[in-house]
Short mmCIF file of C-alpha atoms in Angstrom, two decimals:
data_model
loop_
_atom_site.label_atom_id
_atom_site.label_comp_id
_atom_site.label_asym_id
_atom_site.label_seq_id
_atom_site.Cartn_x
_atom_site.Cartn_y
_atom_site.Cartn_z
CA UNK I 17 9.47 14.91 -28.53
CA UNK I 18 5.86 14.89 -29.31
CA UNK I 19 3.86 11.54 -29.38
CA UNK I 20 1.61 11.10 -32.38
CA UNK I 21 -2.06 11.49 -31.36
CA UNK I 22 -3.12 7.65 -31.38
CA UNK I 23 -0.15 5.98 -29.09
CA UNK I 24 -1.09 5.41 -25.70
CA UNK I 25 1.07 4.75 -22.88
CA UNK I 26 1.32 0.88 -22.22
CA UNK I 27 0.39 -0.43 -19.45
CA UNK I 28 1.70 -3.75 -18.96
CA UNK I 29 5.01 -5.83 -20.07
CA UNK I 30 5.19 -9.63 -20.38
CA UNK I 31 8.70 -10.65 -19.97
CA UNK I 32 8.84 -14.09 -21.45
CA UNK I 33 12.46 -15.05 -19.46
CA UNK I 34 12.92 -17.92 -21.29
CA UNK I 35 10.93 -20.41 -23.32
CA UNK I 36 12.18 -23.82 -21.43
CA UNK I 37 9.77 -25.37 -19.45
CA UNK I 38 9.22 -28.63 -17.72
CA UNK I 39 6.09 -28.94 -18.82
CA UNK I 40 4.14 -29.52 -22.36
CA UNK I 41 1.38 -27.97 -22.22
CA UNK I 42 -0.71 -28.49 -25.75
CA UNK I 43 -1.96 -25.08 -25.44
CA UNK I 44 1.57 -23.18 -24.57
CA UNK I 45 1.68 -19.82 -26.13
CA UNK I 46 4.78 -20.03 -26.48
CA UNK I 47 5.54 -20.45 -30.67
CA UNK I 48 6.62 -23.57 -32.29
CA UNK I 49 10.18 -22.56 -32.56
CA UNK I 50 11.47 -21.67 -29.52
CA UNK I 51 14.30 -19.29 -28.44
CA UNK I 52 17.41 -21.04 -27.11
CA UNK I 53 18.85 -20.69 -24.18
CA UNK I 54 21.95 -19.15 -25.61
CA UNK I 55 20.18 -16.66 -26.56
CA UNK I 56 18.48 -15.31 -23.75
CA UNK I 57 18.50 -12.10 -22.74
CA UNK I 58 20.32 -11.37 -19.03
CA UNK I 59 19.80 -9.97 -15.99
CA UNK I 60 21.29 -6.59 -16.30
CA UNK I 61 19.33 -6.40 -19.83
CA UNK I 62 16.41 -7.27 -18.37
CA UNK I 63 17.01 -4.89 -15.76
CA UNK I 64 17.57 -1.87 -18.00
CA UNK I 65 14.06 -3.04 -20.29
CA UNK I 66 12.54 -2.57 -16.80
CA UNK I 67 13.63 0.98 -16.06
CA UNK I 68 12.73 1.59 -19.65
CA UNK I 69 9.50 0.31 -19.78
CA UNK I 70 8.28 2.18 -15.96
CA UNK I 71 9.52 5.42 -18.05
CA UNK I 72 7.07 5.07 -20.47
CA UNK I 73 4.30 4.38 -18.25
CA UNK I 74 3.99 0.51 -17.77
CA UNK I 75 2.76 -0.51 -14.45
CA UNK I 76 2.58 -3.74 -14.14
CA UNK I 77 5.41 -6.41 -15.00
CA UNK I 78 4.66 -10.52 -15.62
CA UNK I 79 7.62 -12.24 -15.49
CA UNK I 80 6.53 -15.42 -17.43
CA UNK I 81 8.14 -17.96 -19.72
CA UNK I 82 8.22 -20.82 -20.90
CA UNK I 83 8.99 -21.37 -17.31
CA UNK I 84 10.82 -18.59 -15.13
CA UNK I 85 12.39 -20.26 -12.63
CA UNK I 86 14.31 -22.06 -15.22
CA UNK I 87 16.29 -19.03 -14.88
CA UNK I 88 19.08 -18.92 -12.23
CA UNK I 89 18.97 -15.39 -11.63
CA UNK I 90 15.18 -15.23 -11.43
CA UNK I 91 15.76 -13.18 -7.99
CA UNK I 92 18.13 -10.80 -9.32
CA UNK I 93 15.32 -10.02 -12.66
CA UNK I 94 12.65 -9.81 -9.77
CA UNK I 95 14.51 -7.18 -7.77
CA UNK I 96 15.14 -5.49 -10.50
CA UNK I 97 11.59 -5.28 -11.53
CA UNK I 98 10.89 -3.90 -8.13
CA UNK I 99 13.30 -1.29 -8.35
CA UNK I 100 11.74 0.16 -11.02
CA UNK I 101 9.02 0.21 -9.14
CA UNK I 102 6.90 -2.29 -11.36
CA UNK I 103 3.68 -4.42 -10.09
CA UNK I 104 5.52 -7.29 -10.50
CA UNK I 105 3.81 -10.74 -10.71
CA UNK I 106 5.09 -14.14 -11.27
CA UNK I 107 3.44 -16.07 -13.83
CA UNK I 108 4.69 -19.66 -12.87
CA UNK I 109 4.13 -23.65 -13.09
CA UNK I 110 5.56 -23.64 -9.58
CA UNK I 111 7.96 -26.20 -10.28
CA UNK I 112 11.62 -25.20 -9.22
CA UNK I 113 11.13 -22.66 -6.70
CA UNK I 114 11.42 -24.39 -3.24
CA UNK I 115 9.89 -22.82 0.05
CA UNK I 116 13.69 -21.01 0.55
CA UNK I 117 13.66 -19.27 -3.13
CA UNK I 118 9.53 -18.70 -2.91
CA UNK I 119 11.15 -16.30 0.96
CA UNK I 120 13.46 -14.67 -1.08
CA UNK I 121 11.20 -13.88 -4.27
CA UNK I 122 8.90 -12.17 -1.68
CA UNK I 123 12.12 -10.15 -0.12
CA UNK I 124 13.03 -8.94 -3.44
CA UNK I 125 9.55 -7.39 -3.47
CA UNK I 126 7.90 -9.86 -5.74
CA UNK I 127 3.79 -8.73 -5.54
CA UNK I 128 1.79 -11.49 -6.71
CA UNK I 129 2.18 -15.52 -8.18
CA UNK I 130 -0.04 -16.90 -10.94
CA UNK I 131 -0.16 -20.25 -10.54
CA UNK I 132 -1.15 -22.96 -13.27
CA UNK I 133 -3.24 -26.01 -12.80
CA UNK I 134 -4.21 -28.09 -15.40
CA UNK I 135 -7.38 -29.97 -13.77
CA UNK I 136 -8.35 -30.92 -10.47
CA UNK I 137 -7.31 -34.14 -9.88
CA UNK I 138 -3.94 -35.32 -10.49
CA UNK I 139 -3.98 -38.15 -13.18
CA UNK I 140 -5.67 -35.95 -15.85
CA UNK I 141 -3.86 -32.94 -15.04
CA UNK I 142 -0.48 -34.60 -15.43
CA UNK I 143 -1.73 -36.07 -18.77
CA UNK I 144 -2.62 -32.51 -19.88
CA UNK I 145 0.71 -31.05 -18.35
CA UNK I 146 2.93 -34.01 -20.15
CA UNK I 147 4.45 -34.14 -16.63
CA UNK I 148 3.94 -37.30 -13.89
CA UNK I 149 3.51 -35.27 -10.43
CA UNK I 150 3.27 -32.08 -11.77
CA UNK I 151 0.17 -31.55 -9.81
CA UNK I 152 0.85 -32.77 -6.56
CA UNK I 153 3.81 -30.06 -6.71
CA UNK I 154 1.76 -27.66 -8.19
CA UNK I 155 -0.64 -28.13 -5.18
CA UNK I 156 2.39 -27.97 -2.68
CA UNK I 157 3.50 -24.50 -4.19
CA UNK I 158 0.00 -23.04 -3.55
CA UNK I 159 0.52 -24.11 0.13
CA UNK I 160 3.95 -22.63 0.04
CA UNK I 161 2.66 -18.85 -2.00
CA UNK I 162 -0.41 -19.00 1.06
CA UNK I 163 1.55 -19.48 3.84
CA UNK I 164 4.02 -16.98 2.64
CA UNK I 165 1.12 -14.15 2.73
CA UNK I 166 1.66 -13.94 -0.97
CA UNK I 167 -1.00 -13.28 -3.07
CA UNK I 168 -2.18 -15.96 -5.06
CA UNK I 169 -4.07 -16.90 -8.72
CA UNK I 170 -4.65 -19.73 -9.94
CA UNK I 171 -4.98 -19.86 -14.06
CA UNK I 172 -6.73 -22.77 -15.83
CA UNK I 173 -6.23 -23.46 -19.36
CA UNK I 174 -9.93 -24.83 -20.25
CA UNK I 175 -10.92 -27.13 -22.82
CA UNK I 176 -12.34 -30.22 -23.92
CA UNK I 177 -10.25 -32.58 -21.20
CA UNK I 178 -11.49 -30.23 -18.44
CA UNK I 179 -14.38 -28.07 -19.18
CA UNK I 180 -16.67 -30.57 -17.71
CA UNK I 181 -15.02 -29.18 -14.07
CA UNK I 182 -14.90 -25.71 -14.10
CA UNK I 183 -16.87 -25.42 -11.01
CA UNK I 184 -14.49 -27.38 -9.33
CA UNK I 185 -11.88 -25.70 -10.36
CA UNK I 186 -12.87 -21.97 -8.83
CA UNK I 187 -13.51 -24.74 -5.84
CA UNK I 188 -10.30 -25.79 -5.86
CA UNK I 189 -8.46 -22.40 -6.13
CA UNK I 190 -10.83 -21.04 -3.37
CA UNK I 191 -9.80 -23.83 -1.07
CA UNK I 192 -6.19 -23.25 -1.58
CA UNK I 193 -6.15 -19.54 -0.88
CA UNK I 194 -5.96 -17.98 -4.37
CA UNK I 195 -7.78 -14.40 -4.45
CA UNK I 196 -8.43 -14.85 -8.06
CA UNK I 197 -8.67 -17.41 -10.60
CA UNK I 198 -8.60 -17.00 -13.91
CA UNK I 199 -10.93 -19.45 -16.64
CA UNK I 200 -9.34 -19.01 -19.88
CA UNK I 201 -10.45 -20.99 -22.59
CA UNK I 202 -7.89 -22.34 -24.86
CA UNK I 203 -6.60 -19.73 -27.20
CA UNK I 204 -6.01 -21.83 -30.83
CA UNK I 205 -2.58 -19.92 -31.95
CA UNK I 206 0.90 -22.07 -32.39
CA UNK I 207 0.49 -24.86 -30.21
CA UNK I 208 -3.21 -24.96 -29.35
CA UNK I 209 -3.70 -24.60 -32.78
CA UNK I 210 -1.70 -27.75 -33.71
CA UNK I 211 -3.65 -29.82 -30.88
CA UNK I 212 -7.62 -27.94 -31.79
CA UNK I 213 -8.87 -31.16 -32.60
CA UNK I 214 -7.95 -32.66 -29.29
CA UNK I 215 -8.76 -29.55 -27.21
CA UNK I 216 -11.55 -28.17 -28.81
CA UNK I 217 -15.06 -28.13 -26.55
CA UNK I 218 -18.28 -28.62 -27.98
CA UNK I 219 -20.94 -25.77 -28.24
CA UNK I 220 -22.89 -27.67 -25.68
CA UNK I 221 -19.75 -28.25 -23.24
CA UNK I 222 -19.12 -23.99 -23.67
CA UNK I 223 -22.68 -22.92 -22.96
CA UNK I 224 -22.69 -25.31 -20.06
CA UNK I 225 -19.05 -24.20 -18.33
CA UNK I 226 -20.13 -20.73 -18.87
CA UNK I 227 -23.72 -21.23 -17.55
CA UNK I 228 -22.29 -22.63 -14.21
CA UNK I 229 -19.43 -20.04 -14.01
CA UNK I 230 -22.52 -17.29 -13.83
CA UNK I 231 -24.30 -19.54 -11.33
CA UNK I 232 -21.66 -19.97 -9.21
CA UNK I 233 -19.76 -16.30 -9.58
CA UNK I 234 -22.23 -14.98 -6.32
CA UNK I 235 -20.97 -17.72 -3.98
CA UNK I 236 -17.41 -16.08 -3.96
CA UNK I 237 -18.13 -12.42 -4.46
CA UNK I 238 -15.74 -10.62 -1.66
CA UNK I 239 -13.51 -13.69 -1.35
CA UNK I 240 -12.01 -15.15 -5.24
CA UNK I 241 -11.88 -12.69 -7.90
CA UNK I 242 -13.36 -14.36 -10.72
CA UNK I 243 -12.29 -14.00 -14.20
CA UNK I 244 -13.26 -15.40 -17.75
CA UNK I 245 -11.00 -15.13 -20.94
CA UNK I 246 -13.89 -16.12 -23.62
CA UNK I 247 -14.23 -18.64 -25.48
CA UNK I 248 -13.35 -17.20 -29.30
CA UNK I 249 -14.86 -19.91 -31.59
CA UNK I 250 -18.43 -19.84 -30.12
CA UNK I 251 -18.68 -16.44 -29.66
CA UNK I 252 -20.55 -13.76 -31.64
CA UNK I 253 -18.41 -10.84 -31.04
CA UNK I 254 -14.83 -10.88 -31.00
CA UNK I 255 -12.84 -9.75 -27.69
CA UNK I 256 -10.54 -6.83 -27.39
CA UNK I 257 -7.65 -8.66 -28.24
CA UNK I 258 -4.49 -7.22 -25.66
CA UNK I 259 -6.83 -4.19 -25.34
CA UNK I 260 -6.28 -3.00 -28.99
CA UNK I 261 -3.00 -3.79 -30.93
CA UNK I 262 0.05 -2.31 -29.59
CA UNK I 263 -2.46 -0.03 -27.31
CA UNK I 264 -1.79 -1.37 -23.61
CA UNK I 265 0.81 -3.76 -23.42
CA UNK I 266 4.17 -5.40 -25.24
CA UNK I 267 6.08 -8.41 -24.86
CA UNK I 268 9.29 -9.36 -25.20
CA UNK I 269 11.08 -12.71 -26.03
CA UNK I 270 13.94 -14.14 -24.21
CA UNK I 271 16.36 -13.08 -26.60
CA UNK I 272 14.59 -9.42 -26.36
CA UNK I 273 12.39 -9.10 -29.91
CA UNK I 274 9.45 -7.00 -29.25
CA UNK I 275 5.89 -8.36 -29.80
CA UNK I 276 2.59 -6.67 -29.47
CA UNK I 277 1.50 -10.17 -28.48
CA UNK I 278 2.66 -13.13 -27.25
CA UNK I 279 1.62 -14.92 -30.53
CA UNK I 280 2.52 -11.88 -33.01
CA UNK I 281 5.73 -14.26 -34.46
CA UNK I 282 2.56 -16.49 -36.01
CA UNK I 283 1.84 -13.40 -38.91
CA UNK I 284 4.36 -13.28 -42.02
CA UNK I 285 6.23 -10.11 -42.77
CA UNK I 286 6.21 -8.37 -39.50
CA UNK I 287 9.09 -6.53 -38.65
CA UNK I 288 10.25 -6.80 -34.68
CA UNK I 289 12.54 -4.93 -33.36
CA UNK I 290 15.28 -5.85 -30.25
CA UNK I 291 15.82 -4.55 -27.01
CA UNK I 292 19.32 -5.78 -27.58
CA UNK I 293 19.72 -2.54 -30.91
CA UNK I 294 17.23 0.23 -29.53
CA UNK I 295 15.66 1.28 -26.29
CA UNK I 296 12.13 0.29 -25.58
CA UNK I 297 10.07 4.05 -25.72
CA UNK I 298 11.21 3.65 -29.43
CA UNK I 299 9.95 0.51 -30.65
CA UNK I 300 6.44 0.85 -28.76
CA UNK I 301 6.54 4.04 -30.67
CA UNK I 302 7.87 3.29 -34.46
CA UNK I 303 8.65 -0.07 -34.95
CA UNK I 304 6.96 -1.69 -38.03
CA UNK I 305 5.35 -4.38 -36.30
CA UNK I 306 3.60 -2.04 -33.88
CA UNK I 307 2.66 0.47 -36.48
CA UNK I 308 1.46 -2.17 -38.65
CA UNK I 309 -2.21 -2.82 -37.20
CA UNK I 310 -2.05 0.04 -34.09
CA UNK I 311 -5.18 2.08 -34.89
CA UNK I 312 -7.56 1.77 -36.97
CA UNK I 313 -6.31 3.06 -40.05
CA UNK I 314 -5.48 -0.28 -41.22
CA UNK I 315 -9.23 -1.81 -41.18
CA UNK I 316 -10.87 -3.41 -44.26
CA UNK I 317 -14.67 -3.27 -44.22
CA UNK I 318 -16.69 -4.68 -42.16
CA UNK I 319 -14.30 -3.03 -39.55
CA UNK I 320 -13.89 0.54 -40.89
CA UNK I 321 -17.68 1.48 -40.58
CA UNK I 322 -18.27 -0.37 -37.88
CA UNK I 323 -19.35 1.66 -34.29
CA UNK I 324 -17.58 -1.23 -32.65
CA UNK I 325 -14.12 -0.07 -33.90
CA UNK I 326 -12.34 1.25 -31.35
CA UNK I 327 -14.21 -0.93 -28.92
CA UNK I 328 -12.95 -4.36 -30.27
CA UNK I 329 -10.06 -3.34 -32.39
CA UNK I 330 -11.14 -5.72 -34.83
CA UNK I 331 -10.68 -8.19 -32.89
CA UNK I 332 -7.83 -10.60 -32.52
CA UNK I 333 -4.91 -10.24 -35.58
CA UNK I 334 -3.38 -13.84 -35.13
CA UNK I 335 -7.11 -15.32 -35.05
CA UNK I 336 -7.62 -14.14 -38.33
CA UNK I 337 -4.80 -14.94 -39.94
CA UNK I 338 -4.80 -18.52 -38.56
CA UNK I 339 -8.35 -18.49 -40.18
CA UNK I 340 -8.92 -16.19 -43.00
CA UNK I 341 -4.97 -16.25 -44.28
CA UNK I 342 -4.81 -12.56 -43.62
CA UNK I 343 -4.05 -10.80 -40.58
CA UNK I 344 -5.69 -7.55 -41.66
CA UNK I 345 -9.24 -9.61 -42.24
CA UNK I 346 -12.03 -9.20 -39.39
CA UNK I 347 -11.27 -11.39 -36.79
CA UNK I 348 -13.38 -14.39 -37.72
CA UNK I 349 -14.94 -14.55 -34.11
CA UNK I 350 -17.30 -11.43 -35.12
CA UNK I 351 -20.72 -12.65 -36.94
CA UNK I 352 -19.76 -9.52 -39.42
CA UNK I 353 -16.80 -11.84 -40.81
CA UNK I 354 -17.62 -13.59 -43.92
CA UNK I 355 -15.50 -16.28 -42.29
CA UNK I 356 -18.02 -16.86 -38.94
CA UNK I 357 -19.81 -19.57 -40.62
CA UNK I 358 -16.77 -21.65 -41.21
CA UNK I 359 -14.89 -20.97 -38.00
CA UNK I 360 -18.00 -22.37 -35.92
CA UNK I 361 -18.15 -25.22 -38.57
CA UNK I 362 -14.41 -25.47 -38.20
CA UNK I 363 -14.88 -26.06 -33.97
CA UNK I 364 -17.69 -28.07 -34.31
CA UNK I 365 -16.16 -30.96 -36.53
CA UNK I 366 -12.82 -30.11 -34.31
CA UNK I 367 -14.84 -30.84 -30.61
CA UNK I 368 -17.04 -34.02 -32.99
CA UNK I 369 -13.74 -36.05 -33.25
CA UNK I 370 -12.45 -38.71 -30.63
CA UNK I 371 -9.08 -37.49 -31.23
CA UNK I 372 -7.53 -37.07 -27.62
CA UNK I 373 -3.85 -37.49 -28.46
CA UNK I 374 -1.49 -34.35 -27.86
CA UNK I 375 1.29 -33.44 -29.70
CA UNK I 376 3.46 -32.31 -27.21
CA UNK I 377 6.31 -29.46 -27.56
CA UNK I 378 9.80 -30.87 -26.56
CA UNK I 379 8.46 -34.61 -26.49
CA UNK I 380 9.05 -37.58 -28.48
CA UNK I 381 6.68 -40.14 -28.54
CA UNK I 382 9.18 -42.33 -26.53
CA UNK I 383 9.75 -40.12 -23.75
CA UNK I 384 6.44 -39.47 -23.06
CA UNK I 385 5.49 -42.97 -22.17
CA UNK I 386 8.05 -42.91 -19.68
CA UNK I 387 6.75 -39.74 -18.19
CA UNK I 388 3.17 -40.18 -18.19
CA UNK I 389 2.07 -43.76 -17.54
CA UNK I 390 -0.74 -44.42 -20.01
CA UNK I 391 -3.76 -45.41 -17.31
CA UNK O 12 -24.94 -14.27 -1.75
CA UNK O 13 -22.58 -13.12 1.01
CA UNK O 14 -23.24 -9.26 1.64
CA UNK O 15 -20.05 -7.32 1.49
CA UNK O 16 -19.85 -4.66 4.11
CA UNK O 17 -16.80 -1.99 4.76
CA UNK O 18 -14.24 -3.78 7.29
CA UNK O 19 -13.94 -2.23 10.94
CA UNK O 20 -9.93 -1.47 9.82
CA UNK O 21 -9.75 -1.20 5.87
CA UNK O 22 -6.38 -2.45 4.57
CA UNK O 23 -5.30 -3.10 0.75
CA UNK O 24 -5.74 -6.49 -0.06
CA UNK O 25 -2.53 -8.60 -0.52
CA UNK O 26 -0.72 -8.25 -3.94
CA UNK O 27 -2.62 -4.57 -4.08
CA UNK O 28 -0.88 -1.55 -3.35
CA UNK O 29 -1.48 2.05 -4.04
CA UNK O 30 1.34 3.71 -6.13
CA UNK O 31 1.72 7.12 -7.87
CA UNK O 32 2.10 7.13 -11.71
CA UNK O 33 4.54 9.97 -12.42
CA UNK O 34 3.51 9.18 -16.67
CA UNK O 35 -0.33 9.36 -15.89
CA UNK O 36 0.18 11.98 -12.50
CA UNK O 37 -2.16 10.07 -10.71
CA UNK O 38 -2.64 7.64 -7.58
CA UNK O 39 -2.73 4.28 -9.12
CA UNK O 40 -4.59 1.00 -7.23
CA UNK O 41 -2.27 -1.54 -8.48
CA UNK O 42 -3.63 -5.07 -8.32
CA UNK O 43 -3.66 -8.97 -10.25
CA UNK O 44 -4.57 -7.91 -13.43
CA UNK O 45 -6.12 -4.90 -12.10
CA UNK O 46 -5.39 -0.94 -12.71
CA UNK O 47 -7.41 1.71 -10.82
CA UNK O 48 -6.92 5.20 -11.17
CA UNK O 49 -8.26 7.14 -8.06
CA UNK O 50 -8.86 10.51 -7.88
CA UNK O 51 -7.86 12.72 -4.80
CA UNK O 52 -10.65 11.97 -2.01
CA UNK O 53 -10.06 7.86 -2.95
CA UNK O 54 -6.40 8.08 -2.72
CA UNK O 55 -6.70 10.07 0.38
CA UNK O 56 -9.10 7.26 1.64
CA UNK O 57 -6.72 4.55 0.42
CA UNK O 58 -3.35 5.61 1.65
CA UNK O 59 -5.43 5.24 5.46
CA UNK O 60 -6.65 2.13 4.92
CA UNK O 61 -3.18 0.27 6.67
CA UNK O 62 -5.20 -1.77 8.72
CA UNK O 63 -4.46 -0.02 12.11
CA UNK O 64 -6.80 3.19 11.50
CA UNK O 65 -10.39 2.07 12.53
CA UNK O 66 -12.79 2.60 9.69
CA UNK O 67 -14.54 5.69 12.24
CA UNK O 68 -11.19 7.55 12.27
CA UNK O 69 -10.41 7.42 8.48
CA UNK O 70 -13.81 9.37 8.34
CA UNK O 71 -12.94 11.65 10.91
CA UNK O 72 -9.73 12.56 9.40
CA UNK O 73 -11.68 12.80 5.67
CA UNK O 74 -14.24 15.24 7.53
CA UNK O 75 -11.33 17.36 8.99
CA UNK O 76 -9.31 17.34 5.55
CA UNK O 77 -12.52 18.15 3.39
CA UNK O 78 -14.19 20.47 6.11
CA UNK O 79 -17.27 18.61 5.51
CA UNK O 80 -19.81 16.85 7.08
CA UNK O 81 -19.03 13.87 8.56
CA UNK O 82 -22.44 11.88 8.14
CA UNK O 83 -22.07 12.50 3.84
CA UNK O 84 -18.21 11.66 4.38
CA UNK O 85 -18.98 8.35 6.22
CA UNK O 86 -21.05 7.24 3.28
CA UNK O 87 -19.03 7.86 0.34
CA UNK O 88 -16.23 6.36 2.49
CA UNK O 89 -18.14 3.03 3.24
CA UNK O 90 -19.30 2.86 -0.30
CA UNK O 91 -16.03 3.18 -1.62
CA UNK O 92 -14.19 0.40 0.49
CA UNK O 93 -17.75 -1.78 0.32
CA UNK O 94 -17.36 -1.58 -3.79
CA UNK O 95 -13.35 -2.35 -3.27
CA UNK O 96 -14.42 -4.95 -0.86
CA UNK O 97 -16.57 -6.70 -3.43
CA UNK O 98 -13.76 -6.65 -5.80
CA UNK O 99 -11.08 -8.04 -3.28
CA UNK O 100 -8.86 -4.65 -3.11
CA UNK O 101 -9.72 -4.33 0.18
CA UNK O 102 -10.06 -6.86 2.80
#
């Protein structure tokens, strides 16, 4: 069988396990409607999706969620991931896996953690998390992943609660032994999108977190891997979003539909396909929602002409739906975007408002204020 | 700014390892979010670098695979590991 001239191999599979979590994060990428657990997908499924996905090329595997340890056969997924001789790498809030499972994880050749923290001290990070001593456990996990000779990153969700730290945040993952740590500003899809006004930063809070990320990036070189995921509103350029629509990587739910992104559910009228009805090689190669912005040959002006094509992809597909109502518009992040304007306005009277409340996925009012004392 | 320098016995940082790509039919670096394709003198260079092989015999055993000098060897060989150094996929 021939491949048509534009698909690329992938490269890289997020395996969202399941979407429960004990935390409630107001930026989770996970959608607003969440799969059940009923419906999960398990562990021999997974297991076949694996072999599947190495024989088309993917090398590297993120077992992520929701939150995977949720699962009780996380260990058996992980071997399995390992078998088919994925990079695997656990994308985790740490919470659940105990010093005993973390030894048997590594056994099953697990090859890297990504660990969450929400902010550097414990108070505000539990606020963010919508879990009381979610830190302190988070910080005990680290310890755990360290002394384990595991290889460690630390990812930090940043916005307007926490921006004003990130320096002592790339401290804080340097002193516990992380390699890498990853500053991602807030993505505003599903959930972040419902909380922008409470999350968003101002311009001034952005140009100063990413002024001090530069200044500080020399102190580490050789010892913490530093990287940046942009922030979209206050930029002038869009990113790459996942490299170029299905171009590099796919992800599947826990009940096994097929995404080119993690927030691909967000745009009306896609068509996903299940691992559950056909084999993997054939969705990444002909399933609607793939073929529907893979390429170029879908662009509108100011994409079509524009030398920056097959550079940016257009940008992000969810961004500009969320903005411009349609999903085949320029990203609004690019200053090409007749929409620019308004999406900076949009941020700006966002990050202006006092509006700190979350809404919270999975949390009533009620239970909150029995799970994070107000100060 | 800490200078990074090539390590007296090169070994793959932990979570990287070096693994062939039978799609791609190449030596991949695999690391955290990190995919480096090496070409045949790097993944020679690589698969030594297991942390018992002193930096001086990786470059003697480059010199006696290549048949070439070992003083232009022993600096694309330090380069190499000093760039992967700098990017923590070698320690």
């Amino acid at each position: 069988m021939s491949a048509p001239e534009n698909l690329s191999s992938p490269l890289g599979l997020l395996a969202e396990l399941t979407h429960r979590c004990p935390l409630a994060c107001p930026y989770c990428s996970n959608p607003l409607a969440l799969d059940q657990r009923a419906d999960e997908l398990d562990a021999a499924t997974w297991a076949r999706v694996f072999r599947e996905a190495a024989a088309m090329g993917v090398l590297q595997l993120h077992l992520s969620g929701g939150e995977p340890a949720s699962r009780r056969d996380l260990i058996e997924i992980a071997a399995a991931a390992r078998d088919a001789g994925l990079y695997t790498n656990l994308i985790t809030s740490g919470l659940g896996i105990d010093a005993a499972r973390l030894a048997r994880l590594k056994q099953s050749g697990l090859d890297h953690v990504q660990l969450s923290l929400q902010d550097v001290d414990a108070e505000t990070a539990d606020r963010i998390a919508g879990y009381h001593g979610a830190h302190a456990r988070k910080l005990a996990f680290s310890r755990m992943v360290v002394e384990q000779q595991l290889a460690l990153t630390i990812n930090v969700v940043v916005h307007r609660a926490n921006i004003s730290r990130v320096s002592a945040l790339v401290e804080t993952a340097a002193a516990l032994g992380a390699g890498r740590v990853e500053i991602a500003h807030a993505q505003y899809y599903g959930w972040a999108l419902r909380n922008r006004k409470a999350l968003m930063p101002t311009p001034a809070q952005v140009a100063q977190a990413m002024q001090e990320m530069e200044s500080i990036r020399p102190r580490y070189a050789g010892r913490l891997v530093i990287d940046m995921v942009v922030p979209d509103y206050y930029a002038r350029r869009p990113k790459a979003c996942m490299g170029g629509w299905a171009r590099r990587s796919l992800n599947v739910t826990p009940s096994g539909r097929v995404l080119p992104c993690h927030a691909a559910e967000t745009i009306p009228g896609l068509e996903f396909w299940s691992v559950r009805d056909r084999p993997l090689a054939e969705i990444w190669r002909d399933s609607p929602a793939f073929l529907a912005f893979r390429g170029t040959d879908w662009m509108r002006e100011p994409c079509r002409s524009c030398d920056m094509r097959e550079i940016d992809f257009g940008g992000c597909r969810c961004q500009a739906l969320a903005i411009a109502g349609d999903a085949a518009a320029t990203d609004p992040a690019c200053e090409l975007s007749p929409l620019h304007t308004i999406m900076r306005k949009l941020a700006e009277s966002d990050a202006s408002t006092d509006d700190d409340e979350y809404q919270y996925r999975g949390r009533s009012a009620a239970e909150l204020a029995i799970a994070i004392p107000v100060r | 700014m800490p200078e990074t320098t090539a390590p007296d016995r090169p070994r793959l940082a932990p979570g990287v390892r070096l693994h062939f790509d039978q799609t791609r039919n190449a030596w991949v670096l695999l690391g955290p979010e990190r995919v480096i394709e090496t070409e045949g003198p790097a993944s020679e260079i690589l698969r030594r670098c297991d942390g018992t092989r002193t930096l001086s015999q990786i470059v003697d055993e480059l010199a006696a695979l290549y048949t070439a000098e070992r003083a232009e060897i022993e600096g694309d060989v330090k380069d190499m590991l000093t760039e992967l150094v700098s990017k923590r996929m070698v320690v």
